[in-house]
mmCIF file of C-alpha atoms in Angstrom:
data_model
loop_
_atom_site.group_PDB
_atom_site.id
_atom_site.type_symbol
_atom_site.label_atom_id
_atom_site.label_comp_id
_atom_site.label_asym_id
_atom_site.label_seq_id
_atom_site.Cartn_x
_atom_site.Cartn_y
_atom_site.Cartn_z
ATOM 1 C CA UNK A 16 -36.808 -46.515 36.583
ATOM 2 C CA UNK A 17 -39.385 -45.317 39.134
ATOM 3 C CA UNK A 18 -40.524 -41.718 39.527
ATOM 4 C CA UNK A 19 -39.169 -39.745 42.465
ATOM 5 C CA UNK A 20 -41.504 -39.093 45.368
ATOM 6 C CA UNK A 21 -41.495 -35.800 47.252
ATOM 7 C CA UNK A 22 -43.759 -36.586 50.226
ATOM 8 C CA UNK A 23 -45.438 -39.402 52.108
ATOM 9 C CA UNK A 24 -48.790 -38.631 50.495
ATOM 10 C CA UNK A 25 -47.241 -39.387 47.092
ATOM 11 C CA UNK A 26 -46.112 -42.736 48.439
ATOM 12 C CA UNK A 27 -49.679 -43.683 49.389
ATOM 13 C CA UNK A 28 -51.107 -42.955 45.960
ATOM 14 C CA UNK A 29 -48.248 -44.151 43.755
ATOM 15 C CA UNK A 30 -47.791 -47.840 44.619
ATOM 16 C CA UNK A 31 -50.234 -50.686 44.390
ATOM 17 C CA UNK A 32 -51.229 -51.899 47.849
ATOM 18 C CA UNK A 33 -50.437 -55.565 48.402
ATOM 19 C CA UNK A 34 -53.595 -57.430 49.338
ATOM 20 C CA UNK A 35 -53.675 -59.854 52.223
ATOM 21 C CA UNK A 36 -53.618 -63.472 51.079
ATOM 22 C CA UNK A 37 -57.063 -64.962 50.625
ATOM 23 C CA UNK A 38 -57.524 -68.355 52.260
ATOM 24 C CA UNK A 39 -60.030 -70.681 50.634
ATOM 25 C CA UNK A 40 -61.703 -73.874 51.838
ATOM 26 C CA UNK A 41 -59.697 -76.961 50.794
ATOM 27 C CA UNK A 42 -61.556 -80.268 51.004
ATOM 28 C CA UNK A 43 -61.240 -83.552 49.095
ATOM 29 C CA UNK A 44 -64.017 -85.373 47.243
ATOM 30 C CA UNK A 45 -65.097 -87.062 50.502
ATOM 31 C CA UNK A 46 -65.613 -83.694 52.202
ATOM 32 C CA UNK A 47 -62.553 -83.992 54.458
ATOM 33 C CA UNK A 48 -59.858 -81.417 55.135
ATOM 34 C CA UNK A 49 -56.271 -82.692 55.465
ATOM 35 C CA UNK A 50 -53.147 -81.259 57.073
ATOM 36 C CA UNK A 51 -49.762 -82.414 58.334
ATOM 37 C CA UNK A 52 -48.497 -81.395 61.771
ATOM 38 C CA UNK A 53 -44.982 -81.736 63.149
ATOM 39 C CA UNK A 54 -43.373 -81.507 66.584
ATOM 40 C CA UNK A 55 -39.893 -82.766 67.566
ATOM 41 C CA UNK A 56 -39.515 -86.056 65.632
ATOM 42 C CA UNK A 57 -43.256 -86.737 65.412
ATOM 43 C CA UNK A 58 -45.292 -86.282 62.219
ATOM 44 C CA UNK A 59 -49.093 -86.377 62.301
ATOM 45 C CA UNK A 60 -51.427 -86.628 59.313
ATOM 46 C CA UNK A 61 -54.873 -85.305 60.252
ATOM 47 C CA UNK A 62 -58.187 -85.582 58.366
ATOM 48 C CA UNK A 63 -61.282 -83.796 59.683
ATOM 49 C CA UNK A 64 -64.893 -83.989 58.540
ATOM 50 C CA UNK A 65 -68.179 -82.834 60.062
ATOM 51 C CA UNK A 66 -69.451 -85.383 62.554
ATOM 52 C CA UNK A 67 -70.094 -86.195 66.188
ATOM 53 C CA UNK A 68 -66.640 -85.625 67.669
ATOM 54 C CA UNK A 69 -65.211 -89.146 67.301
ATOM 55 C CA UNK A 70 -61.393 -89.278 67.183
ATOM 56 C CA UNK A 71 -59.391 -92.223 65.861
ATOM 57 C CA UNK A 72 -55.583 -92.207 66.305
ATOM 58 C CA UNK A 73 -53.642 -94.967 64.502
ATOM 59 C CA UNK A 74 -56.762 -97.167 64.465
ATOM 60 C CA UNK A 75 -57.481 -96.729 68.185
ATOM 61 C CA UNK A 76 -59.719 -94.411 70.194
ATOM 62 C CA UNK A 77 -58.183 -91.169 71.475
ATOM 63 C CA UNK A 78 -58.591 -92.216 75.134
ATOM 64 C CA UNK A 79 -56.755 -95.487 74.485
ATOM 65 C CA UNK A 80 -53.852 -94.058 72.460
ATOM 66 C CA UNK A 81 -53.299 -90.923 74.558
ATOM 67 C CA UNK A 82 -54.032 -92.233 78.070
ATOM 68 C CA UNK A 83 -52.791 -89.129 79.916
ATOM 69 C CA UNK A 84 -55.429 -86.400 80.304
ATOM 70 C CA UNK A 85 -52.831 -83.668 79.679
ATOM 71 C CA UNK A 86 -52.106 -85.036 76.200
ATOM 72 C CA UNK A 87 -55.827 -85.195 75.358
ATOM 73 C CA UNK A 88 -56.190 -81.606 76.582
ATOM 74 C CA UNK A 89 -53.321 -80.492 74.291
ATOM 75 C CA UNK A 90 -55.000 -82.141 71.307
ATOM 76 C CA UNK A 91 -58.387 -80.570 72.084
ATOM 77 C CA UNK A 92 -57.048 -77.004 72.428
ATOM 78 C CA UNK A 93 -57.660 -75.909 68.792
ATOM 79 C CA UNK A 94 -61.262 -77.152 68.941
ATOM 80 C CA UNK A 95 -61.856 -75.338 72.238
ATOM 81 C CA UNK A 96 -60.410 -72.052 70.918
ATOM 82 C CA UNK A 97 -62.462 -72.358 67.712
ATOM 83 C CA UNK A 98 -65.569 -73.347 69.729
ATOM 84 C CA UNK A 99 -66.021 -76.497 67.621
ATOM 85 C CA UNK A 100 -65.873 -79.258 70.278
ATOM 86 C CA UNK A 101 -67.922 -82.275 69.169
ATOM 87 C CA UNK A 102 -68.573 -80.950 65.646
ATOM 88 C CA UNK A 103 -65.813 -82.775 63.745
ATOM 89 C CA UNK A 104 -64.683 -86.376 63.410
ATOM 90 C CA UNK A 105 -60.897 -86.713 63.381
ATOM 91 C CA UNK A 106 -58.842 -89.443 61.783
ATOM 92 C CA UNK A 107 -55.172 -89.203 62.727
ATOM 93 C CA UNK A 108 -52.105 -91.126 61.659
ATOM 94 C CA UNK A 109 -49.075 -90.242 63.770
ATOM 95 C CA UNK A 110 -45.558 -91.653 63.793
ATOM 96 C CA UNK A 111 -42.169 -90.901 65.347
ATOM 97 C CA UNK A 112 -41.093 -89.375 68.622
ATOM 98 C CA UNK A 113 -42.740 -89.909 71.991
ATOM 99 C CA UNK A 114 -46.289 -89.378 73.161
ATOM 100 C CA UNK A 115 -45.754 -85.719 74.087
ATOM 101 C CA UNK A 116 -44.273 -84.879 70.696
ATOM 102 C CA UNK A 117 -47.031 -86.813 68.967
ATOM 103 C CA UNK A 118 -49.698 -84.871 70.870
ATOM 104 C CA UNK A 119 -48.067 -81.597 69.814
ATOM 105 C CA UNK A 120 -47.911 -82.796 66.212
ATOM 106 C CA UNK A 121 -51.606 -83.730 66.267
ATOM 107 C CA UNK A 122 -52.476 -80.291 67.691
ATOM 108 C CA UNK A 123 -50.482 -78.581 64.935
ATOM 109 C CA UNK A 124 -52.059 -80.741 62.213
ATOM 110 C CA UNK A 125 -55.561 -80.285 63.607
ATOM 111 C CA UNK A 126 -55.133 -76.502 63.643
ATOM 112 C CA UNK A 127 -53.980 -76.486 60.028
ATOM 113 C CA UNK A 128 -56.822 -78.802 58.995
ATOM 114 C CA UNK A 129 -59.360 -76.537 60.718
ATOM 115 C CA UNK A 130 -58.044 -73.551 58.754
ATOM 116 C CA UNK A 131 -58.324 -75.590 55.553
ATOM 117 C CA UNK A 132 -61.937 -76.460 56.375
ATOM 118 C CA UNK A 133 -62.965 -73.072 57.817
ATOM 119 C CA UNK A 134 -60.548 -70.291 56.747
ATOM 120 C CA UNK A 135 -62.309 -67.757 59.001
ATOM 121 C CA UNK A 136 -60.909 -69.607 62.069
ATOM 122 C CA UNK A 137 -57.334 -68.763 61.065
ATOM 123 C CA UNK A 138 -56.960 -65.497 63.068
ATOM 124 C CA UNK A 139 -58.129 -67.101 66.331
ATOM 125 C CA UNK A 140 -55.845 -70.128 65.919
ATOM 126 C CA UNK A 141 -52.893 -67.997 64.827
ATOM 127 C CA UNK A 142 -53.325 -65.708 67.850
ATOM 128 C CA UNK A 143 -53.010 -68.729 70.162
ATOM 129 C CA UNK A 144 -49.893 -69.911 68.298
ATOM 130 C CA UNK A 145 -51.335 -73.240 67.115
ATOM 131 C CA UNK A 146 -50.379 -72.703 63.458
ATOM 132 C CA UNK A 147 -46.696 -72.138 64.233
ATOM 133 C CA UNK A 148 -44.519 -75.230 64.024
ATOM 134 C CA UNK A 149 -42.527 -75.625 67.246
ATOM 135 C CA UNK A 150 -39.058 -76.037 65.752
ATOM 136 C CA UNK A 151 -37.259 -77.089 68.943
ATOM 137 C CA UNK A 152 -35.558 -80.458 68.528
ATOM 138 C CA UNK A 153 -33.101 -82.452 70.631
ATOM 139 C CA UNK A 154 -29.546 -81.123 70.466
ATOM 140 C CA UNK A 155 -26.995 -83.567 69.109
ATOM 141 C CA UNK A 156 -24.316 -85.160 71.263
ATOM 142 C CA UNK A 157 -20.829 -83.709 70.801
ATOM 143 C CA UNK A 158 -17.614 -85.701 70.954
ATOM 144 C CA UNK A 159 -15.663 -85.322 74.193
ATOM 145 C CA UNK A 160 -18.935 -84.773 76.064
ATOM 146 C CA UNK A 161 -21.130 -87.166 77.997
ATOM 147 C CA UNK A 162 -24.346 -85.768 76.454
ATOM 148 C CA UNK A 163 -24.989 -82.691 74.312
ATOM 149 C CA UNK A 164 -23.424 -80.316 76.849
ATOM 150 C CA UNK A 165 -22.756 -82.376 79.980
ATOM 151 C CA UNK A 166 -19.055 -83.017 80.542
ATOM 152 C CA UNK A 167 -17.465 -85.994 82.213
ATOM 153 C CA UNK A 168 -16.748 -85.590 85.940
ATOM 154 C CA UNK A 169 -13.506 -83.719 86.507
ATOM 155 C CA UNK A 170 -10.955 -85.027 89.002
ATOM 156 C CA UNK A 171 -7.721 -83.177 89.738
ATOM 157 C CA UNK A 172 -5.853 -86.293 90.905
#
């Protein structure tokens, strides 16, 4: 089996140090990076390529599809953190859930696509939590309950 170690200095020299994973640029033949983002029931497919900052969501402009400024701000967060506002064209296909979940899914997909296009942006995006999938989903309704946890009104008489 393995040799016995007598001190911590032996431990340093004996084993092979695991290297950190190396992230490489992943682009298709058209020069686009692709990633899938998810949030609640929404799934977003995001393609990015160098451009002027134009964003198309399901065939419509970003301002038309996401009318609320808060949702547009959520989507733009990865570009602001990476300091890449106006440098990439985005093409997004999003389905499922509501507008808030879709905006979160687009943000997640955009962050992953940015790391595929520029791997050196990964630490900054990871620090902000944009690469982590928000796994919170709606709790299911239980029998004997009005909603997931809400009970029917109790009456003693």
